[in-house]
Amino acid sequence: MTSAASRVARTVRADIQAQTAYPVAPSAADVIKLDAMECPYPLPQRVRQAIAEAALATPLNRYPQADLSALKAEVAAAFGVPPEAGLLFGNGSDELIHLLVQACCEPGDTVLSPWPSFVYFEMAARFDHARFEGVPLTADLELDLPAMLAAIEQHRPKLVFLALPNNPTGGLWPDDAVEAILRAAPGLVVIDEAYQPFAGHSWMPRVTRLPNAVVMRTVSKIGLAGLRFGYLAGHPDWIAQIDKVRPPYNVDVLTQAVLRAVLRDKAVLDEQAARLRADREPLARALAALPGVRVYPSAGNFILARFSGKLDGNAVHLALKTRKILVRNFSAAHPLLANCLRISVGTPEENAALLAALQDILSP
């Protein structure tokens, strides 16, 4: 009998064998966790009690209901989805990205995005046999619109992903640039608004007036990262086709029950997002005042900082880790991100601890 390794080698796709799995850093209870753009605030007791009661009343022996119209109405009302829009739910936005590629792309079709951006745009394209083209940002990590338009003309992509704000850079591309991309794109433009609650700007009110765009969001960044729930809104014609490749029962009964319980007190989520928005700018100013640190403008719940003084990004990342402060190191992710660390906005106490540690690490 041949070994498992040899069977794997001749059975699993070569491109999958060459991939590395999506990196998820381990964490411990005694660290300051500023590496994953999570909301640092736990839900209040009254909301957790409502969640517990909803879970107790949920029949786990039954599949989820096929008719999600009531949940769709609640989500649309809570998050400002136009009533005439089609709505599709996913097990996080990662699943929605897969569904979009599967529904729209034949093997070899092109998926295009400004780059660097959310890494899963590229991963989903490659997993689903599409070709990914990343269009480099400028040296200042801004959108290179002429390069984007040239790439669209050259590659004629089936899908264009635009993260607004962009992850990991934090940039929010101007409306006129997005409109130019919408006019040029021959296929579907996916506007990823994962960080919209921190940006004060959205394409959602216009989505049904855009014949070639959909808007994708998640609840992960506003306090429900453990829930794994995303939604896609757009013209019903688009949503109906993408829904055909959705696995049945992809949003489980507990996710639905918890989400409905939380949405009855959605003001809590809005207040948490507002708190993080308010804390972002003082943190950015304090980081920019440190020696050898460049901070990039951010419309998300995180800040990208480049370290080029006494210590480089790798050294600063390690020094913070030894102090039990976790941030995300992008130094090796892309040449444009050399020595860059992405820092989630934490609680005021966490932000203060981060700044104190950096002052110590970077002191002459």
Short mmCIF file of C-alpha atoms in Angstrom, two decimals:
data_model
loop_
_atom_site.label_atom_id
_atom_site.label_comp_id
_atom_site.label_asym_id
_atom_site.label_seq_id
_atom_site.Cartn_x
_atom_site.Cartn_y
_atom_site.Cartn_z
CA MET A 1 0.00 0.00 0.00
CA THR A 2 1.34 3.43 -0.91
CA SER A 3 1.83 6.02 1.80
CA ALA A 4 -0.63 8.81 2.49
CA ALA A 5 2.02 11.34 1.45
CA SER A 6 2.42 9.81 -2.00
CA ARG A 7 -1.34 9.62 -2.50
CA VAL A 8 -1.67 13.25 -1.46
CA ALA A 9 1.08 14.24 -3.88
CA ARG A 10 -0.65 12.69 -6.87
CA THR A 11 -4.23 13.53 -5.88
CA VAL A 12 -4.36 17.05 -4.45
CA ARG A 13 -4.09 19.86 -7.00
CA ALA A 14 -0.51 21.04 -7.44
CA ASP A 15 -1.46 24.68 -6.90
CA ILE A 16 -3.13 23.77 -3.60
CA GLN A 17 -0.05 21.85 -2.45
CA ALA A 18 2.03 24.93 -3.23
CA GLN A 19 -0.23 27.18 -1.14
CA THR A 20 0.06 27.93 2.54
CA ALA A 21 -3.09 27.96 4.66
CA TYR A 22 -4.63 31.29 5.61
CA PRO A 23 -2.57 32.48 8.59
CA VAL A 24 -4.43 32.77 11.87
CA ALA A 25 -2.17 33.72 14.75
CA PRO A 26 -2.64 31.87 18.05
CA SER A 27 -3.61 34.01 21.00
CA ALA A 28 -3.64 33.71 24.76
CA ALA A 29 -5.84 35.16 27.46
CA ASP A 30 -3.14 37.41 28.90
CA VAL A 31 -2.19 39.33 25.75
CA ILE A 32 -3.29 42.68 24.35
CA LYS A 33 -4.80 41.60 21.04
CA LEU A 34 -4.49 44.30 18.37
CA ASP A 35 -3.84 42.05 15.38
CA ALA A 36 -7.23 41.07 13.91
CA MET A 37 -9.41 44.22 13.70
CA GLU A 38 -11.85 42.80 16.24
CA CYS A 39 -13.99 45.02 18.41
CA PRO A 40 -12.28 45.06 21.83
CA TYR A 41 -15.51 45.58 23.76
CA PRO A 42 -17.63 42.64 24.96
CA LEU A 43 -21.37 42.87 24.56
CA PRO A 44 -23.21 44.19 27.64
CA GLN A 45 -24.88 41.78 30.03
CA ARG A 46 -28.42 42.50 28.82
CA VAL A 47 -27.48 41.57 25.24
CA ARG A 48 -25.67 38.43 26.37
CA GLN A 49 -28.74 37.46 28.37
CA ALA A 50 -30.91 37.95 25.28
CA ILE A 51 -28.50 35.76 23.31
CA ALA A 52 -28.68 33.03 25.95
CA GLU A 53 -32.47 33.06 25.89
CA ALA A 54 -32.50 32.95 22.08
CA ALA A 55 -30.10 30.00 22.07
CA LEU A 56 -32.23 28.10 24.60
CA ALA A 57 -35.27 28.51 22.37
CA THR A 58 -33.48 27.36 19.20
CA PRO A 59 -34.25 23.79 18.03
CA LEU A 60 -30.84 22.35 17.20
CA ASN A 61 -32.36 19.10 15.94
CA ARG A 62 -33.88 20.90 12.94
CA TYR A 63 -32.28 22.38 9.86
CA PRO A 64 -32.54 26.16 9.43
CA GLN A 65 -35.72 27.47 7.88
CA ALA A 66 -35.54 27.80 4.10
CA ASP A 67 -37.51 31.05 4.17
CA LEU A 68 -35.20 33.78 5.44
CA SER A 69 -37.45 36.68 4.48
CA ALA A 70 -38.01 37.77 8.10
CA LEU A 71 -34.28 37.79 8.86
CA LYS A 72 -33.60 39.62 5.59
CA ALA A 73 -36.08 42.31 6.56
CA GLU A 74 -34.42 42.72 9.96
CA VAL A 75 -30.91 42.89 8.48
CA ALA A 76 -32.02 45.35 5.81
CA ALA A 77 -33.65 47.62 8.38
CA ALA A 78 -30.71 47.45 10.78
CA PHE A 79 -27.97 48.10 8.23
CA GLY A 80 -29.62 50.43 5.74
CA VAL A 81 -30.05 48.01 2.84
CA PRO A 82 -32.52 49.47 0.30
CA PRO A 83 -35.84 47.59 0.48
CA GLU A 84 -35.75 46.91 -3.27
CA ALA A 85 -32.31 45.25 -3.08
CA GLY A 86 -31.73 41.54 -3.21
CA LEU A 87 -29.95 40.14 -0.15
CA LEU A 88 -27.80 37.04 0.23
CA PHE A 89 -26.30 35.72 3.48
CA GLY A 90 -22.99 33.94 3.92
CA ASN A 91 -20.98 32.15 6.57
CA GLY A 92 -18.84 35.26 6.89
CA SER A 93 -17.87 37.36 3.88
CA ASP A 94 -15.20 34.78 2.98
CA GLU A 95 -17.93 32.42 1.79
CA LEU A 96 -19.57 35.22 -0.19
CA ILE A 97 -16.28 35.89 -1.99
CA HIS A 98 -16.14 32.23 -3.00
CA LEU A 99 -19.75 32.30 -4.20
CA LEU A 100 -19.08 35.37 -6.32
CA VAL A 101 -16.09 33.76 -8.03
CA GLN A 102 -17.91 30.46 -8.52
CA ALA A 103 -20.97 32.13 -10.01
CA CYS A 104 -19.15 34.51 -12.33
CA CYS A 105 -15.84 32.96 -13.38
CA GLU A 106 -15.02 30.21 -15.84
CA PRO A 107 -11.57 28.62 -15.36
CA GLY A 108 -9.00 31.16 -16.49
CA ASP A 109 -11.24 34.22 -16.17
CA THR A 110 -9.70 37.22 -14.44
CA VAL A 111 -10.42 38.58 -10.98
CA LEU A 112 -8.85 41.99 -10.41
CA SER A 113 -8.26 44.20 -7.38
CA PRO A 114 -6.02 47.05 -6.23
CA TRP A 115 -3.10 45.49 -4.39
CA PRO A 116 -2.22 44.97 -1.60
CA SER A 117 -5.74 44.43 -0.35
CA PHE A 118 -7.70 41.68 1.41
CA VAL A 119 -5.70 38.53 0.72
CA TYR A 120 -8.79 36.35 0.38
CA PHE A 121 -9.71 38.02 -2.92
CA GLU A 122 -6.66 36.36 -4.44
CA MET A 123 -7.01 33.09 -2.54
CA ALA A 124 -10.64 32.55 -3.56
CA ALA A 125 -9.84 33.34 -7.19
CA ARG A 126 -7.03 30.80 -7.28
CA PHE A 127 -8.97 28.13 -5.38
CA ASP A 128 -11.81 28.46 -7.89
CA HIS A 129 -9.56 28.27 -10.98
CA ALA A 130 -9.70 31.97 -11.88
CA ARG A 131 -6.67 34.13 -12.64
CA PHE A 132 -5.93 36.92 -10.18
CA GLU A 133 -4.45 40.27 -11.17
CA GLY A 134 -3.40 42.68 -8.44
CA VAL A 135 -2.89 46.29 -9.54
CA PRO A 136 -0.21 47.88 -7.33
CA LEU A 137 -1.12 50.89 -5.24
CA THR A 138 1.05 53.99 -5.47
CA ALA A 139 4.16 54.35 -3.32
CA ASP A 140 1.98 56.29 -0.84
CA LEU A 141 -0.49 53.36 -0.74
CA GLU A 142 -3.17 55.24 -2.64
CA LEU A 143 -5.30 53.92 -5.50
CA ASP A 144 -3.51 54.17 -8.85
CA LEU A 145 -6.56 54.92 -10.98
CA PRO A 146 -4.78 55.11 -14.37
CA ALA A 147 -3.18 51.72 -13.68
CA MET A 148 -6.54 50.27 -12.61
CA LEU A 149 -8.27 51.48 -15.77
CA ALA A 150 -5.43 50.18 -17.94
CA ALA A 151 -5.58 46.79 -16.21
CA ILE A 152 -9.35 46.61 -16.69
CA GLU A 153 -8.93 47.37 -20.39
CA GLN A 154 -6.16 44.79 -20.75
CA HIS A 155 -7.59 41.91 -18.70
CA ARG A 156 -11.38 42.45 -19.05
CA PRO A 157 -12.04 41.00 -15.58
CA LYS A 158 -15.23 39.18 -14.72
CA LEU A 159 -14.91 40.48 -11.14
CA VAL A 160 -13.31 43.59 -9.65
CA PHE A 161 -13.01 43.65 -5.85
CA LEU A 162 -12.76 47.07 -4.18
CA ALA A 163 -12.31 47.11 -0.41
CA LEU A 164 -13.66 50.42 0.88
CA PRO A 165 -11.89 51.12 3.22
CA ASN A 166 -8.98 49.04 2.03
CA ASN A 167 -7.41 46.39 4.23
CA PRO A 168 -4.56 46.54 5.29
CA THR A 169 -3.81 50.12 4.23
CA GLY A 170 -6.96 51.82 5.55
CA GLY A 171 -7.46 54.02 2.49
CA LEU A 172 -10.93 55.02 1.30
CA TRP A 173 -10.86 55.50 -2.46
CA PRO A 174 -12.60 58.65 -3.79
CA ASP A 175 -16.10 58.35 -5.24
CA ASP A 176 -15.03 59.69 -8.63
CA ALA A 177 -12.35 56.99 -8.88
CA VAL A 178 -14.84 54.26 -7.97
CA GLU A 179 -17.30 55.65 -10.51
CA ALA A 180 -14.60 55.53 -13.20
CA ILE A 181 -13.94 51.87 -12.36
CA LEU A 182 -17.67 51.13 -12.48
CA ARG A 183 -17.90 52.68 -15.94
CA ALA A 184 -14.88 50.76 -17.21
CA ALA A 185 -15.52 47.31 -15.71
CA PRO A 186 -17.08 44.84 -18.15
CA GLY A 187 -18.29 42.48 -15.42
CA LEU A 188 -19.28 42.83 -11.76
CA VAL A 189 -17.68 45.22 -9.25
CA VAL A 190 -17.81 43.99 -5.65
CA ILE A 191 -17.59 46.80 -3.11
CA ASP A 192 -16.38 45.26 0.14
CA GLU A 193 -17.56 47.44 3.02
CA ALA A 194 -16.29 45.30 5.89
CA TYR A 195 -15.00 48.44 7.64
CA GLN A 196 -17.81 50.79 6.61
CA PRO A 197 -19.02 51.40 10.19
CA PHE A 198 -15.75 53.23 10.85
CA ALA A 199 -15.67 55.19 7.58
CA GLY A 200 -18.84 57.29 7.63
CA HIS A 201 -19.36 56.55 3.93
CA SER A 202 -21.23 53.87 2.03
CA TRP A 203 -22.28 52.81 -1.45
CA MET A 204 -25.20 50.84 -0.01
CA PRO A 205 -27.89 53.52 -0.62
CA ARG A 206 -26.97 53.53 -4.33
CA VAL A 207 -26.50 49.82 -4.86
CA THR A 208 -29.74 49.07 -6.70
CA ARG A 209 -29.07 51.95 -9.11
CA LEU A 210 -25.74 50.41 -10.10
CA PRO A 211 -26.22 47.81 -12.84
CA ASN A 212 -22.80 46.22 -12.33
CA ALA A 213 -22.08 46.44 -8.60
CA VAL A 214 -22.92 44.69 -5.36
CA VAL A 215 -22.04 45.67 -1.79
CA MET A 216 -20.63 43.10 0.64
CA ARG A 217 -20.45 43.50 4.42
CA THR A 218 -19.75 41.52 7.57
CA VAL A 219 -20.65 41.85 11.24
CA SER A 220 -17.17 40.71 12.29
CA LYS A 221 -15.68 44.16 12.84
CA ILE A 222 -18.52 45.63 14.89
CA GLY A 223 -18.46 43.19 17.78
CA LEU A 224 -19.58 39.84 16.35
CA ALA A 225 -16.40 38.32 14.92
CA GLY A 226 -17.22 34.98 16.50
CA LEU A 227 -20.58 34.79 14.74
CA ARG A 228 -19.35 34.37 11.12
CA PHE A 229 -22.08 36.23 9.28
CA GLY A 230 -21.82 38.28 6.12
CA TYR A 231 -24.31 39.69 3.66
CA LEU A 232 -24.32 40.71 0.01
CA ALA A 233 -26.73 43.31 -1.38
CA GLY A 234 -27.43 44.32 -4.95
CA HIS A 235 -29.88 44.30 -7.80
CA PRO A 236 -32.12 41.22 -7.42
CA ASP A 237 -30.97 39.90 -10.81
CA TRP A 238 -27.38 39.58 -9.53
CA ILE A 239 -28.37 38.12 -6.17
CA ALA A 240 -30.64 35.50 -7.76
CA GLN A 241 -27.79 34.11 -9.85
CA ILE A 242 -25.19 34.11 -7.06
CA ASP A 243 -27.69 32.40 -4.75
CA LYS A 244 -27.69 29.37 -7.07
CA VAL A 245 -24.20 28.34 -5.90
CA ARG A 246 -24.88 28.94 -2.19
CA PRO A 247 -24.77 25.73 -0.15
CA PRO A 248 -28.07 24.88 1.53
CA TYR A 249 -28.38 25.84 5.20
CA ASN A 250 -25.15 27.84 5.06
CA VAL A 251 -26.21 30.11 7.94
CA ASP A 252 -26.92 27.92 10.95
CA VAL A 253 -29.78 28.30 13.40
CA LEU A 254 -27.63 29.59 16.26
CA THR A 255 -26.08 32.29 14.09
CA GLN A 256 -29.54 33.40 13.03
CA ALA A 257 -30.88 33.38 16.58
CA VAL A 258 -27.92 35.27 18.03
CA LEU A 259 -27.97 37.84 15.24
CA ARG A 260 -31.65 38.57 15.73
CA ALA A 261 -31.16 38.94 19.47
CA VAL A 262 -28.30 41.39 18.98
CA LEU A 263 -30.08 43.41 16.30
CA ARG A 264 -32.87 44.16 18.76
CA ASP A 265 -30.23 46.21 20.61
CA LYS A 266 -28.21 47.37 17.59
CA ALA A 267 -27.50 50.73 19.20
CA VAL A 268 -24.83 48.90 21.22
CA LEU A 269 -22.95 48.01 18.03
CA ASP A 270 -23.27 51.57 16.72
CA GLU A 271 -21.97 53.02 19.98
CA GLN A 272 -18.96 50.68 19.97
CA ALA A 273 -18.11 51.64 16.39
CA ALA A 274 -18.41 55.34 17.24
CA ARG A 275 -16.08 54.86 20.21
CA LEU A 276 -13.45 53.21 18.02
CA ARG A 277 -13.76 55.95 15.39
CA ALA A 278 -13.23 58.58 18.07
CA ASP A 279 -10.18 56.78 19.49
CA ARG A 280 -8.57 56.15 16.08
CA GLU A 281 -7.36 59.70 15.42
CA PRO A 282 -5.65 60.29 18.80
CA LEU A 283 -3.93 56.92 18.43
CA ALA A 284 -2.81 57.78 14.90
CA ARG A 285 -1.40 61.14 16.03
CA ALA A 286 0.47 59.54 18.92
CA LEU A 287 1.95 56.86 16.66
CA ALA A 288 3.01 59.46 14.09
CA ALA A 289 4.83 61.40 16.82
CA LEU A 290 7.12 58.44 17.55
CA PRO A 291 10.61 58.55 15.99
CA GLY A 292 10.90 56.82 12.62
CA VAL A 293 7.19 56.02 12.32
CA ARG A 294 4.99 56.91 9.35
CA VAL A 295 1.25 56.52 9.78
CA TYR A 296 -1.07 56.16 6.79
CA PRO A 297 -4.56 57.69 6.77
CA SER A 298 -7.16 55.15 7.83
CA ALA A 299 -10.94 55.00 7.59
CA GLY A 300 -11.05 51.59 9.32
CA ASN A 301 -10.76 50.37 12.90
CA PHE A 302 -7.02 49.91 12.41
CA ILE A 303 -3.92 51.91 11.55
CA LEU A 304 -1.08 50.97 9.23
CA ALA A 305 2.30 52.23 10.43
CA ARG A 306 5.72 51.93 8.79
CA PHE A 307 8.79 51.66 11.04
CA SER A 308 12.04 52.86 9.50
CA GLY A 309 14.01 54.35 12.35
CA LYS A 310 16.02 52.66 15.08
CA LEU A 311 14.26 49.33 14.47
CA ASP A 312 12.53 47.91 11.41
CA GLY A 313 9.03 46.46 11.33
CA ASN A 314 10.12 42.91 12.08
CA ALA A 315 12.09 43.98 15.13
CA VAL A 316 9.28 46.15 16.46
CA HIS A 317 6.77 43.33 15.92
CA LEU A 318 8.95 40.92 17.90
CA ALA A 319 9.59 43.45 20.66
CA LEU A 320 5.87 44.04 21.07
CA LYS A 321 5.20 40.32 21.09
CA THR A 322 7.68 39.81 23.92
CA ARG A 323 5.65 42.41 25.83
CA LYS A 324 2.48 40.40 25.08
CA ILE A 325 1.10 42.94 22.62
CA LEU A 326 -0.02 41.40 19.32
CA VAL A 327 -0.14 43.40 16.09
CA ARG A 328 -0.09 42.15 12.48
CA ASN A 329 3.24 42.20 10.66
CA PHE A 330 2.91 42.84 6.91
CA SER A 331 6.62 43.32 6.25
CA ALA A 332 6.87 40.24 4.03
CA ALA A 333 3.37 40.42 2.52
CA HIS A 334 4.15 42.83 -0.33
CA PRO A 335 7.08 45.11 -1.27
CA LEU A 336 4.87 48.16 -0.77
CA LEU A 337 4.31 47.06 2.84
CA ALA A 338 7.94 46.66 3.85
CA ASN A 339 8.34 47.35 7.60
CA CYS A 340 4.59 47.94 8.00
CA LEU A 341 2.58 46.83 11.00
CA ARG A 342 -1.21 46.94 11.12
CA ILE A 343 -2.53 47.93 14.53
CA SER A 344 -6.16 47.49 15.56
CA VAL A 345 -7.70 50.30 17.56
CA GLY A 346 -8.19 48.93 21.06
CA THR A 347 -9.67 50.19 24.28
CA PRO A 348 -8.11 53.39 25.66
CA GLU A 349 -6.17 51.25 28.15
CA GLU A 350 -4.89 48.95 25.39
CA ASN A 351 -3.92 51.89 23.20
CA ALA A 352 -2.05 53.49 26.09
CA ALA A 353 -0.18 50.25 26.80
CA LEU A 354 0.78 49.96 23.13
CA LEU A 355 2.10 53.52 23.00
CA ALA A 356 4.05 53.10 26.23
CA ALA A 357 5.64 49.94 24.88
CA LEU A 358 6.55 51.59 21.57
CA GLN A 359 8.04 54.60 23.33
CA ASP A 360 10.24 52.22 25.31
CA ILE A 361 11.15 50.13 22.25
CA LEU A 362 11.97 53.12 20.04
CA SER A 363 13.67 55.31 22.63
CA PRO A 364 17.25 56.35 21.70
#
